[in-house]
PDB file of C-alpha atoms in Angstrom:
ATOM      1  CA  UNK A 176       0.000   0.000   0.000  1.00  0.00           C
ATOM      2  CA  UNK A 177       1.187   3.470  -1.185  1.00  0.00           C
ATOM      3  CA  UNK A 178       2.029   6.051   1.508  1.00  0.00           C
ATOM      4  CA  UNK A 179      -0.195   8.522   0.365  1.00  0.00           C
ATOM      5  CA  UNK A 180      -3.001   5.879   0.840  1.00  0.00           C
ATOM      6  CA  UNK A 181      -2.229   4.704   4.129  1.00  0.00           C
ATOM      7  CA  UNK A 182      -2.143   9.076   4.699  1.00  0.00           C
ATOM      8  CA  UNK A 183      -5.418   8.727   3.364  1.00  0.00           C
ATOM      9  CA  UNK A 184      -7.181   6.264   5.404  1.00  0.00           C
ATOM     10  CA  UNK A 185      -5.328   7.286   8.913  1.00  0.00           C
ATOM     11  CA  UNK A 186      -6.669  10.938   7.811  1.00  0.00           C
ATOM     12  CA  UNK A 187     -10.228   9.654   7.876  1.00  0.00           C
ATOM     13  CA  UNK A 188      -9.594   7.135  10.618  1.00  0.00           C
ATOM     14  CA  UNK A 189      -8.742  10.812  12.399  1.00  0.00           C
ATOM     15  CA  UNK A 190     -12.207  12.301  11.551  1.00  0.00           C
ATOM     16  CA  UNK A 191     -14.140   9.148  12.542  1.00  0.00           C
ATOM     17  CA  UNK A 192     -12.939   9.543  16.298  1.00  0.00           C
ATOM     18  CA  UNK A 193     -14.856  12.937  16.400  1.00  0.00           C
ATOM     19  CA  UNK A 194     -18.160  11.011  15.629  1.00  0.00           C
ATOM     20  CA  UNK A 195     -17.223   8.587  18.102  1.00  0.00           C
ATOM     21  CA  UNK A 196     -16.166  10.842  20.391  1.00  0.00           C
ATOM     22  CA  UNK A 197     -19.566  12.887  20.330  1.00  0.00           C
ATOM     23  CA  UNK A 198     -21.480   9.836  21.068  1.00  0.00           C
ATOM     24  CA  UNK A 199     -19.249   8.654  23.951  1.00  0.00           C
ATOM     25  CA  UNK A 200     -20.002  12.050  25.806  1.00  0.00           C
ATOM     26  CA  UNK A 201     -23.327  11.628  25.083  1.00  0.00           C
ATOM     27  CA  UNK A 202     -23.467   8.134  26.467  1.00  0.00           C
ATOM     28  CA  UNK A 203     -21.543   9.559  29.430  1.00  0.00           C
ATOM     29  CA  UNK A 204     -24.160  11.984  30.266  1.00  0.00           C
ATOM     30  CA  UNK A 205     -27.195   9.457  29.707  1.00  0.00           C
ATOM     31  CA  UNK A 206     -25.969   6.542  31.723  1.00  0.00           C
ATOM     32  CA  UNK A 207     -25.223   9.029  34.459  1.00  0.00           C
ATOM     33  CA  UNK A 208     -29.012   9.772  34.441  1.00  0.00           C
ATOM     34  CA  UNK A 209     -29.695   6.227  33.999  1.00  0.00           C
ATOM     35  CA  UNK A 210     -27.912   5.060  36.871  1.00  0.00           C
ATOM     36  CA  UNK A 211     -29.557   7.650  39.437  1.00  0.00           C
ATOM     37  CA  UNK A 212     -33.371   5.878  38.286  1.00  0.00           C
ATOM     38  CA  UNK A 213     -31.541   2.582  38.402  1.00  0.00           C
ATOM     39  CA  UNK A 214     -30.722   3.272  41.898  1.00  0.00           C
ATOM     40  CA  UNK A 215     -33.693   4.398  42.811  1.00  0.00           C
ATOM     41  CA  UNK A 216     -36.124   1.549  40.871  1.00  0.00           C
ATOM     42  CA  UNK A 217     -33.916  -1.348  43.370  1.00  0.00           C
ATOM     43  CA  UNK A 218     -36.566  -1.478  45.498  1.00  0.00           C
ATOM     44  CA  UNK A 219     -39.380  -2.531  43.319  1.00  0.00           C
ATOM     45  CA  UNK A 220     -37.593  -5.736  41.524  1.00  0.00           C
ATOM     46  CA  UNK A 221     -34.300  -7.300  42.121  1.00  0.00           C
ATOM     47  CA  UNK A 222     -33.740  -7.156  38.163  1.00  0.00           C
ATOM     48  CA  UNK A 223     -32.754  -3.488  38.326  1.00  0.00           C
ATOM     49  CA  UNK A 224     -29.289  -4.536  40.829  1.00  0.00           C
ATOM     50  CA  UNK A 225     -28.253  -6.571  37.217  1.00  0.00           C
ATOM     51  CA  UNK A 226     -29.179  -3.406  35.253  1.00  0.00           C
ATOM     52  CA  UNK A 227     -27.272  -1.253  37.399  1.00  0.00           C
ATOM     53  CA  UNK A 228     -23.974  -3.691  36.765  1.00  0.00           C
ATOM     54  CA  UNK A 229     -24.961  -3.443  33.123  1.00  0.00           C
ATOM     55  CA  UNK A 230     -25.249   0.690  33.546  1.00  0.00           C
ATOM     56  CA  UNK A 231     -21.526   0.860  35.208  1.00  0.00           C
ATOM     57  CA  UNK A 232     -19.877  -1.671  32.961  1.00  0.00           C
ATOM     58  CA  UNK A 233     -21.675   1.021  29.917  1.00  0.00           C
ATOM     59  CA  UNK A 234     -20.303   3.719  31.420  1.00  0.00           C
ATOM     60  CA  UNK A 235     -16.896   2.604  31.724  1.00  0.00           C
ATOM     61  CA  UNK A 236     -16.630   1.474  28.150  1.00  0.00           C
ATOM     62  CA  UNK A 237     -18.178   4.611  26.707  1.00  0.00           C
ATOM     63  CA  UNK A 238     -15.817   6.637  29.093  1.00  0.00           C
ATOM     64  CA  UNK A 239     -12.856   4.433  28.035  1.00  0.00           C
ATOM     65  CA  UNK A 240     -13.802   5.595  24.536  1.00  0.00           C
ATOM     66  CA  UNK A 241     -13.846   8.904  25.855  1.00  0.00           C
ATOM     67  CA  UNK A 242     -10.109   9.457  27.129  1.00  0.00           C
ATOM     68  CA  UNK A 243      -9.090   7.134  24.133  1.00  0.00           C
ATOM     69  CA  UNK A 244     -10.427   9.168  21.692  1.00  0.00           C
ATOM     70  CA  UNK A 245      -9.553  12.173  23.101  1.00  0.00           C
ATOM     71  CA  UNK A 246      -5.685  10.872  23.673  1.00  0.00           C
ATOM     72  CA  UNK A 247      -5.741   9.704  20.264  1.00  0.00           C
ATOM     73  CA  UNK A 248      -6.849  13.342  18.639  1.00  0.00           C
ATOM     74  CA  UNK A 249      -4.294  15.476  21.094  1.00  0.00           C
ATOM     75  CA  UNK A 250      -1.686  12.716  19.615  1.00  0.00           C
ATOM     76  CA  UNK A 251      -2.161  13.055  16.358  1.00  0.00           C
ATOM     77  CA  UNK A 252      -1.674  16.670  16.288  1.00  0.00           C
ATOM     78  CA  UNK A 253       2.486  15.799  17.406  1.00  0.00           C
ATOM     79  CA  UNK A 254       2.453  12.602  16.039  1.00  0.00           C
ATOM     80  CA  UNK A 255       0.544  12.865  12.250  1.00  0.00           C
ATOM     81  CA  UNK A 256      -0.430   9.306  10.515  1.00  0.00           C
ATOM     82  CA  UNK A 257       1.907   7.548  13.798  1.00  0.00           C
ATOM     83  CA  UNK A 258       1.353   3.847  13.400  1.00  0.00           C
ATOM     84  CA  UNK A 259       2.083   2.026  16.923  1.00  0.00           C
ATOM     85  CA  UNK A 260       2.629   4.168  19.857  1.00  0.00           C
ATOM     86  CA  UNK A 261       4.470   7.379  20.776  1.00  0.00           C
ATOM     87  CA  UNK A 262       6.009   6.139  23.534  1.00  0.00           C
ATOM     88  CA  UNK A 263       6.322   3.229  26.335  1.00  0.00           C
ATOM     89  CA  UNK A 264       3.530   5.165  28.553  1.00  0.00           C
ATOM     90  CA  UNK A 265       1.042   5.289  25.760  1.00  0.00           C
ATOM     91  CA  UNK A 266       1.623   1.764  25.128  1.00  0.00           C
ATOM     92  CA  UNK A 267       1.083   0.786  28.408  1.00  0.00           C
ATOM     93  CA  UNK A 268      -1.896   3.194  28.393  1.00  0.00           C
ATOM     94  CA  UNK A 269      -3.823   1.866  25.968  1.00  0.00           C
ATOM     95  CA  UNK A 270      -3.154  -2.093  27.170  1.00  0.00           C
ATOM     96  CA  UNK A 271      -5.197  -0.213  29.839  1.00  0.00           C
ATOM     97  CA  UNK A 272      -7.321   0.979  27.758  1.00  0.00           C
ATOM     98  CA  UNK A 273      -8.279  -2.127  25.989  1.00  0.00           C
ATOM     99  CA  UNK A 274      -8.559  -3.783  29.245  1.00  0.00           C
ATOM    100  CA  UNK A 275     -11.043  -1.717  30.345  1.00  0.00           C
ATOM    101  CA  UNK A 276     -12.872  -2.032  27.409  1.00  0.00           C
ATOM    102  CA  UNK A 277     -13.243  -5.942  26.768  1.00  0.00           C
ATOM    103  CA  UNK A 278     -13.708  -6.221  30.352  1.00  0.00           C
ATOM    104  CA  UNK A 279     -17.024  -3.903  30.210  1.00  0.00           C
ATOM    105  CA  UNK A 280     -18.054  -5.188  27.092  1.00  0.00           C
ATOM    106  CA  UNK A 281     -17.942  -8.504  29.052  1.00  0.00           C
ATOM    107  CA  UNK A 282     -19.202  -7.562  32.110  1.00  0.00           C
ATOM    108  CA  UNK A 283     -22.451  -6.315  30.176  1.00  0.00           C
ATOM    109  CA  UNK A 284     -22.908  -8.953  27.811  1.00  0.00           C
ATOM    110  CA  UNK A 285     -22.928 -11.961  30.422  1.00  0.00           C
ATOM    111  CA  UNK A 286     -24.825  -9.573  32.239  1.00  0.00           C
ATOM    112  CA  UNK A 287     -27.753  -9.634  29.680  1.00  0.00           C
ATOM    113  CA  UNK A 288     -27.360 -13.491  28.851  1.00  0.00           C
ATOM    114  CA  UNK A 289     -28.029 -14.082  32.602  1.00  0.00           C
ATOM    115  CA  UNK A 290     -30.616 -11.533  33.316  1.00  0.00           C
ATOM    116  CA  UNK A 291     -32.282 -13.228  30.321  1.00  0.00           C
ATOM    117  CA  UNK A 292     -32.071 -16.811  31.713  1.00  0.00           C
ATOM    118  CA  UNK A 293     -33.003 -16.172  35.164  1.00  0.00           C
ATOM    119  CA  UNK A 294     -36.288 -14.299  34.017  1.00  0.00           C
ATOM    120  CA  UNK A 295     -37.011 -17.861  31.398  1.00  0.00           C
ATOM    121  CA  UNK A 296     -36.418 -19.943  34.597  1.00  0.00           C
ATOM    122  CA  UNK A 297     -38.808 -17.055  36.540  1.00  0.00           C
ATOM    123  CA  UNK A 298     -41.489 -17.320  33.782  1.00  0.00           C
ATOM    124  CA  UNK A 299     -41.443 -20.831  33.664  1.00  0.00           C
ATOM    125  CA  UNK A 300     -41.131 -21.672  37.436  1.00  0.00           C
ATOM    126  CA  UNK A 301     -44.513 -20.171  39.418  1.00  0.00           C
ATOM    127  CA  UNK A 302     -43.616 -22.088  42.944  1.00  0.00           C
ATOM    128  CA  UNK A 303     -40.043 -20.923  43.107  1.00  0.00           C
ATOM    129  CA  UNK A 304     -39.317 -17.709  42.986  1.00  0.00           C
ATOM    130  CA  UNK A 305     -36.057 -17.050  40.855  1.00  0.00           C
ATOM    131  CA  UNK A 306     -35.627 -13.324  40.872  1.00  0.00           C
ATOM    132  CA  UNK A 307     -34.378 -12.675  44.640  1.00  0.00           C
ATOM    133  CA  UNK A 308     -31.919  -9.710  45.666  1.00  0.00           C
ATOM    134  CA  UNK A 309     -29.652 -12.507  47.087  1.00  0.00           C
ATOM    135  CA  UNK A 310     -29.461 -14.102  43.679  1.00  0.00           C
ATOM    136  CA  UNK A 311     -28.946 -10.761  41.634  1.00  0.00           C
ATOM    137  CA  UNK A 312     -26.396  -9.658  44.181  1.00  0.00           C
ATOM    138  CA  UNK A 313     -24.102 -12.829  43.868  1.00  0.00           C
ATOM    139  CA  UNK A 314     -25.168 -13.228  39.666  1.00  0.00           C
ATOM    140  CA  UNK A 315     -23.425  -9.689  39.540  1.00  0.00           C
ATOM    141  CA  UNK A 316     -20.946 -10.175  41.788  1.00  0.00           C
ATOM    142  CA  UNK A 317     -19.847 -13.023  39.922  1.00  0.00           C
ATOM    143  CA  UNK A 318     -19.915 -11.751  36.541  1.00  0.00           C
ATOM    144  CA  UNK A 319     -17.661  -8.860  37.503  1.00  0.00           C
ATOM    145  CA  UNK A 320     -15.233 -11.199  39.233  1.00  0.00           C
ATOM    146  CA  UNK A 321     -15.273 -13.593  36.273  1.00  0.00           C
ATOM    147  CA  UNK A 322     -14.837 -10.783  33.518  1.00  0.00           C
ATOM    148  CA  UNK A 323     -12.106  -9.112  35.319  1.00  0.00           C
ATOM    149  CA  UNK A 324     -10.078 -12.228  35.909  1.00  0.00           C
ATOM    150  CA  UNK A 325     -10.665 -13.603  32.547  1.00  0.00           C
ATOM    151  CA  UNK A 326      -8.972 -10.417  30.968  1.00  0.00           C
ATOM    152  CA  UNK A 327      -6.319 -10.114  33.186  1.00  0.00           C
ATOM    153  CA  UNK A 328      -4.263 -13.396  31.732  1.00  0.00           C
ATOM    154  CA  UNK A 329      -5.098 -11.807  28.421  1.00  0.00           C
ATOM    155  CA  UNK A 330      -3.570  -8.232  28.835  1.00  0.00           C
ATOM    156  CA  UNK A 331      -0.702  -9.600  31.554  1.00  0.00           C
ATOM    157  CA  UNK A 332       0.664 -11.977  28.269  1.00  0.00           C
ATOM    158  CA  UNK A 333       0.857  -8.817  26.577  1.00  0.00           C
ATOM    159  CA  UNK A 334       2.733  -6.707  29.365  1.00  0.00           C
ATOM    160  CA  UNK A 335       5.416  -9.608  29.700  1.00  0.00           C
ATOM    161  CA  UNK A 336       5.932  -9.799  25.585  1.00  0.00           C
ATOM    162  CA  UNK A 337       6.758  -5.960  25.722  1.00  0.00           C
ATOM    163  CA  UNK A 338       8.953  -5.632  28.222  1.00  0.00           C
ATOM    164  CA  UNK A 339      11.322  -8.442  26.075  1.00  0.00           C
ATOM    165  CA  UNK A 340      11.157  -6.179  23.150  1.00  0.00           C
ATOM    166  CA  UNK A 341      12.989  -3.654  22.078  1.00  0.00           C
ATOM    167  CA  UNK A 342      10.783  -0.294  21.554  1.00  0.00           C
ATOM    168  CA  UNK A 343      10.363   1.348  18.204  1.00  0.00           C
ATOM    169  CA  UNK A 344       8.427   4.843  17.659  1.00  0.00           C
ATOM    170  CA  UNK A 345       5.596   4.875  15.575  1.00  0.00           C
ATOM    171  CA  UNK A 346       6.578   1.801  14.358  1.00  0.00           C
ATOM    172  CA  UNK A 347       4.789  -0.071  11.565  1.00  0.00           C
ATOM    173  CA  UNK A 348       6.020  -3.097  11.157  1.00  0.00           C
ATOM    174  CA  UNK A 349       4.245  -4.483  14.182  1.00  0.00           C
ATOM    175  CA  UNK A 350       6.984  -5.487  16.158  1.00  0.00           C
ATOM    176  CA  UNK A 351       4.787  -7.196  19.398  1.00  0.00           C
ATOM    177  CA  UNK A 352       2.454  -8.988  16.599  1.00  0.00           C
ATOM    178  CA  UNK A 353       5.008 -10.542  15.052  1.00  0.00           C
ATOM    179  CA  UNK A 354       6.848 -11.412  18.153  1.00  0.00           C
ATOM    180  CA  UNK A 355       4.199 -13.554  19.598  1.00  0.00           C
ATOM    181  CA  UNK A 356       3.122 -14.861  16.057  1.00  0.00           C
ATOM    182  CA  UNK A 357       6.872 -15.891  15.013  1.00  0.00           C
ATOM    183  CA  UNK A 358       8.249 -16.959  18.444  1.00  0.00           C
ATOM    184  CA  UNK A 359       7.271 -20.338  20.149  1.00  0.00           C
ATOM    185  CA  UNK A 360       7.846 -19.819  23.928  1.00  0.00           C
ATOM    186  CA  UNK A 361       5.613 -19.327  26.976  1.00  0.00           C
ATOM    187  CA  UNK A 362       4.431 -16.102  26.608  1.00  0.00           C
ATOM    188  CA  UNK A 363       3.507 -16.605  23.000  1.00  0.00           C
ATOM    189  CA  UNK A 364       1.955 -19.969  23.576  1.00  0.00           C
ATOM    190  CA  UNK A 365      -0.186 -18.063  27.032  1.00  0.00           C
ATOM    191  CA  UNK A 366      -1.149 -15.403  24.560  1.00  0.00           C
ATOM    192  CA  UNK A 367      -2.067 -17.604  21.751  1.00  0.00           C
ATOM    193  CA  UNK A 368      -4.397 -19.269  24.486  1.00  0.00           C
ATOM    194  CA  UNK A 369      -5.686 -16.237  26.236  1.00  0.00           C
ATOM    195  CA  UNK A 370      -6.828 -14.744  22.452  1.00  0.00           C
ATOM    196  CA  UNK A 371      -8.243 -18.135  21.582  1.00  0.00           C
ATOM    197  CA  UNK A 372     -10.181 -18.358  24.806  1.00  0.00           C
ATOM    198  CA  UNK A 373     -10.998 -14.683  24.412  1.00  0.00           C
ATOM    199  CA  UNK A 374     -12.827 -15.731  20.566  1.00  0.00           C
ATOM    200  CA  UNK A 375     -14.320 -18.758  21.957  1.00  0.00           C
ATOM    201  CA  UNK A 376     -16.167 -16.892  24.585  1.00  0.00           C
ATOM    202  CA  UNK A 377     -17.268 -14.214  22.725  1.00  0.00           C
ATOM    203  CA  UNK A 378     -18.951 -16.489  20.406  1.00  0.00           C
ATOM    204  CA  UNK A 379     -20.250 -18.746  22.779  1.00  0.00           C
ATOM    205  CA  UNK A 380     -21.642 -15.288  24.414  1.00  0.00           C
ATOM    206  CA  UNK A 381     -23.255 -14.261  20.595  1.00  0.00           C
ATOM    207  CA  UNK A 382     -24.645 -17.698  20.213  1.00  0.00           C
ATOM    208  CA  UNK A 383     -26.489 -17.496  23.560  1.00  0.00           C
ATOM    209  CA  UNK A 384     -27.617 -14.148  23.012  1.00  0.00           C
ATOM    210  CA  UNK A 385     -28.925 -14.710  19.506  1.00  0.00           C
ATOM    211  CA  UNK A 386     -31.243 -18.072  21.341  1.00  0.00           C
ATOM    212  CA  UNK A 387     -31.898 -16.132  24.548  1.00  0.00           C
ATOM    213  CA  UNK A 388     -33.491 -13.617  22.271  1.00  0.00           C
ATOM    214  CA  UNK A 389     -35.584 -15.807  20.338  1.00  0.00           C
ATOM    215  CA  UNK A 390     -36.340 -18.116  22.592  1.00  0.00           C
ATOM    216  CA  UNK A 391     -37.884 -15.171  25.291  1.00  0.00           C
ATOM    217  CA  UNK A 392     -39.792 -14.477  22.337  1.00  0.00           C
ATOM    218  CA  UNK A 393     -41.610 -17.549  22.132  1.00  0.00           C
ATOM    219  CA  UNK A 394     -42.149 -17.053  25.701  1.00  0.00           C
ATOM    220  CA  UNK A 395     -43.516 -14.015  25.959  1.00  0.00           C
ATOM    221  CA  UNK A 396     -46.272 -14.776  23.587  1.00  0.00           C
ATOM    222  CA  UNK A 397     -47.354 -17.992  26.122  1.00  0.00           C
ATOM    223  CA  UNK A 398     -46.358 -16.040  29.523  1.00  0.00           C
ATOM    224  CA  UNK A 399     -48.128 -13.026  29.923  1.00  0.00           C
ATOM    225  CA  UNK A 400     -47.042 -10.825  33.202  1.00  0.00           C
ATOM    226  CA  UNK A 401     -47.703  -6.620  33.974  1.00  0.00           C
ATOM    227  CA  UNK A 402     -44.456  -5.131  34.306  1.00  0.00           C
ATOM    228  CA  UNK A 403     -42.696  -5.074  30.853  1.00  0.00           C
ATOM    229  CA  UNK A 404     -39.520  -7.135  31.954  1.00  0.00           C
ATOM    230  CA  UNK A 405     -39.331  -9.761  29.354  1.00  0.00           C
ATOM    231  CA  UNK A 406     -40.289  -6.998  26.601  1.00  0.00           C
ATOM    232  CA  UNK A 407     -37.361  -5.052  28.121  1.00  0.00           C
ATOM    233  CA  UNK A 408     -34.940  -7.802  27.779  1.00  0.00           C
ATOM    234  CA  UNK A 409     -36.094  -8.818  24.801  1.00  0.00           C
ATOM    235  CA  UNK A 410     -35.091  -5.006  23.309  1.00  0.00           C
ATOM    236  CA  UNK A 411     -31.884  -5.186  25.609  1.00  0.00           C
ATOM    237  CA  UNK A 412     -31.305  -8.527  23.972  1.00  0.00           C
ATOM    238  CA  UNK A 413     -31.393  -6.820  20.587  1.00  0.00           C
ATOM    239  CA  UNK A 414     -29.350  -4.213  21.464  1.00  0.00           C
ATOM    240  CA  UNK A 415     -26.072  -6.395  22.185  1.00  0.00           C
ATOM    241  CA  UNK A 416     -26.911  -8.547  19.001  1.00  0.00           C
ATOM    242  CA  UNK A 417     -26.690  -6.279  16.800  1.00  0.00           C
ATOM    243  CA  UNK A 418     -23.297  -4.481  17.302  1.00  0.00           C
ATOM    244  CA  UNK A 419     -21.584  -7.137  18.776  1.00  0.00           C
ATOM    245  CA  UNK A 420     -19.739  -7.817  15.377  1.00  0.00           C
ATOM    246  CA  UNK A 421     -19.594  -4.546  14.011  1.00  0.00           C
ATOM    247  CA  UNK A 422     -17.014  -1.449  14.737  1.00  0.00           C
ATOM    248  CA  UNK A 423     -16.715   0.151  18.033  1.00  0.00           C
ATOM    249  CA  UNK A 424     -19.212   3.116  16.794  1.00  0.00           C
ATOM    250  CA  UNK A 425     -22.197   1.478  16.995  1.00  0.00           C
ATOM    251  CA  UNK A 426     -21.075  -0.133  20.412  1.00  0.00           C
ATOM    252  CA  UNK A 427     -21.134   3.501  21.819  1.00  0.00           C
ATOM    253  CA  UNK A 428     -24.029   3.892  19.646  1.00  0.00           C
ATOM    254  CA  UNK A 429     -25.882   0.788  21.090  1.00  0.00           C
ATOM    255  CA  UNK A 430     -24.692   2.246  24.880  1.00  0.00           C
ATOM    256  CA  UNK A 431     -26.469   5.558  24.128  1.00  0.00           C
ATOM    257  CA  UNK A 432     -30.152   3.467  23.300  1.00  0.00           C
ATOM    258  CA  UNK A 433     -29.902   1.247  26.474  1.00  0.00           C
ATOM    259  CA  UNK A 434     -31.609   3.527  28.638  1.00  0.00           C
ATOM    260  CA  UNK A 435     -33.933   4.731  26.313  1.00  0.00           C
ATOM    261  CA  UNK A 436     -35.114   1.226  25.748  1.00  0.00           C
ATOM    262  CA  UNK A 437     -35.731   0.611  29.376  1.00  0.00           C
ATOM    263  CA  UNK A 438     -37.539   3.902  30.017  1.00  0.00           C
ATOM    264  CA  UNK A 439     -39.820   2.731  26.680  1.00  0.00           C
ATOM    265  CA  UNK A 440     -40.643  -1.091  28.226  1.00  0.00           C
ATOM    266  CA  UNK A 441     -40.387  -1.153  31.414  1.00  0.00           C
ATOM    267  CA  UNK A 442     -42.901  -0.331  33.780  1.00  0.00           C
ATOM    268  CA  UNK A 443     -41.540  -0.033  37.333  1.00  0.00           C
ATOM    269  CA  UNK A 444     -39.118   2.098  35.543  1.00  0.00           C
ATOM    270  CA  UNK A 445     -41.331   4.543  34.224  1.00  0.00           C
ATOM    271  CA  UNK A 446     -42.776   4.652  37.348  1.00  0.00           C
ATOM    272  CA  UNK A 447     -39.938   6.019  38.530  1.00  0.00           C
ATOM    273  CA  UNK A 448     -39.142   8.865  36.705  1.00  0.00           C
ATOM    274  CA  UNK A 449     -42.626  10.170  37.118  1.00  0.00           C
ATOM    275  CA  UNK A 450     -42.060  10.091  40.306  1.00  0.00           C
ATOM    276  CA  UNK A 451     -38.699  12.526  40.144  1.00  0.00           C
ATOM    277  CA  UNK A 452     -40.231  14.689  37.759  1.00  0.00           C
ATOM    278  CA  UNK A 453     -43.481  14.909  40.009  1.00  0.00           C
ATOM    279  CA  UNK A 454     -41.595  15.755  43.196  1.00  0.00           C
ATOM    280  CA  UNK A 455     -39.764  18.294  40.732  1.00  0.00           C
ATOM    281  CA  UNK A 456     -42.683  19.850  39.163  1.00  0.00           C
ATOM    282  CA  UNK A 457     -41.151  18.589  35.517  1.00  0.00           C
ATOM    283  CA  UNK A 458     -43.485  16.617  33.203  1.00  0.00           C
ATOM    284  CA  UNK A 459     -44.447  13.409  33.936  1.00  0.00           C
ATOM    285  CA  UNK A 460     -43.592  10.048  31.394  1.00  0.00           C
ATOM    286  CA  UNK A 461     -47.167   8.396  30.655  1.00  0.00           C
ATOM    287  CA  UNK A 462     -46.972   5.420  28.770  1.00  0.00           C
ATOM    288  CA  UNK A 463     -49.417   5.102  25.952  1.00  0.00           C
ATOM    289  CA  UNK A 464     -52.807   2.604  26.698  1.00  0.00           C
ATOM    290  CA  UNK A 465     -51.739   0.752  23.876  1.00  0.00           C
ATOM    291  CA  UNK A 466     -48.282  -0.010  25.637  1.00  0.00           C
ATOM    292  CA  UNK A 467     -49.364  -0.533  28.741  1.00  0.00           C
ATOM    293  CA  UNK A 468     -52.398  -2.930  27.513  1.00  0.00           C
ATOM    294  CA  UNK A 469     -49.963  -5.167  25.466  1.00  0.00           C
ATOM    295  CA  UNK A 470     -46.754  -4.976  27.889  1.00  0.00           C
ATOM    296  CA  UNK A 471     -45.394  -8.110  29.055  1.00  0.00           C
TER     297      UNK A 471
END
């Protein structure tokens, strides 16, 4: 490739991070809202202590995108069209960074899958009574653990392959890639296991999400309840489907929606907010008849 097209496509590369950039304040502002009527919503169903995990682990990726992007666009005024990184700190930076990241992005997506499956087992189930705060506390509690823990092998193979190396500036010849591509050792072979596991999971996550989704379809249309939960997971559902293979854009983009969706479907929610904005004076959120007639 020509340098004046890899100028090209770093150049607009550069402009994309604006976009994203716009929508990750956005997102922080909105899941800041969204957390406060999270908070406040515990009390009326146990679900909302998994939402509020979902909520944070939102918030950190879209604020991870924030001080990435913003990094990124300060950089590139010194460091025009720099492939690989400035410096040892902004390596070491953004293996933060992208910890951070897939770690959220974890943390939310098990989330779902399990918020999901414990509301099949509670719509199936009418003795036992699945949705407990003692079982959402230690679900959460769990995933967080789990998603942490699972990304720290990942990201410490990566630490230990750059300190053997020996740095190079903007480099593009992708010195750590082919390092632990090329070179049979133990940190290559941890890495190549860590990445594998990493791809596995993911698409063990996408493949439970894609049945989750259609199978609390089929269920809602037999199990009819009042409150809007399984027609808010079933949107929440949607919303990790669909960018879960695209770019990071529509990630942000999907993190914006999340609490717009919830407001929209569920009712102890809404509830909720009309309270605030009727202890406020503000204007109430009144679900159509429609909606509330057909919510399930």
């Amino acid at each position: 490739m020509s340098s004046n097209t890899t100028d090209l496509l770093l150049d607009i590369d550069y402009q994309v991070k604006y976009l994203n950039l716009s929508f990750a304040i956005l997102g922080l502002v909105t899941n800041l809202i969204h957390f406060y009527f999270l908070i406040e919503s515990i009390k009326k169903h146990p679900i909302f202590i998994c939402f509020t995990v979902t909520c944070v682990a939102d918030f950190s990726m879209v604020f991870d995108v924030f001080v990435i992007k913003t990094v990124t666009i300060v950089t590139y005024i010194d460091n025009k069209n720099c492939i690989g990184y400035v410096n040892s700190a902004d390596y070491l930076f953004k293996i933060l960074s992208l910890w951070i990241s897939i770690t959220s992005t974890m943390t939310s997506t098990i989330m779902i899958v399990l918020i999901a499956v414990l509301h099949v087992f509670h719509l199936k189930s009418r003795e036992k009574r699945f949705w407990t705060r003692k079982t959402a506390s230690t679900v959460s509690i769990l995933t967080v653990v789990f998603s942490i823990l699972f990304n720290v092998f990942l990201i410490s193979t990566l630490l230990i392959a750059f300190v053997q190396l020996n740095f190079a500036v903007c480099s593009q010849q992708g010195i750590l890639q082919n390092y632990l591509m090329n070179n049979t050792n133990w940190v290559s072979t941890a890495f190549k296991i860590a990445k594998q596991s990493e791809i596995c999971f993911n698409a063990l996550l996408f493949v439970l999400l894609v049945f989750m989704l259609v199978y609390i379809i089929r269920l809602r249309k037999e199990e009819k309840s009042k409150n809007g939960m399984a027609r808010t997971i079933i949107y929440l559902l949607t919303s990790y489907v669909l960018p879960s293979e695209l770019v990071e854009l529509f990630r942000v983009l999907a993190v914006n929606i999340r609490p717009f969706i919830i407001l929209a479907a569920c009712k102890d929610y809404q509830h909720t907010v009309n309270s605030f904005f009727s202890l406020t004076g503000g204007v109430t959120v009144v679900p159509k008849r429609s909606d509330l007639s057909s919510r399930t």
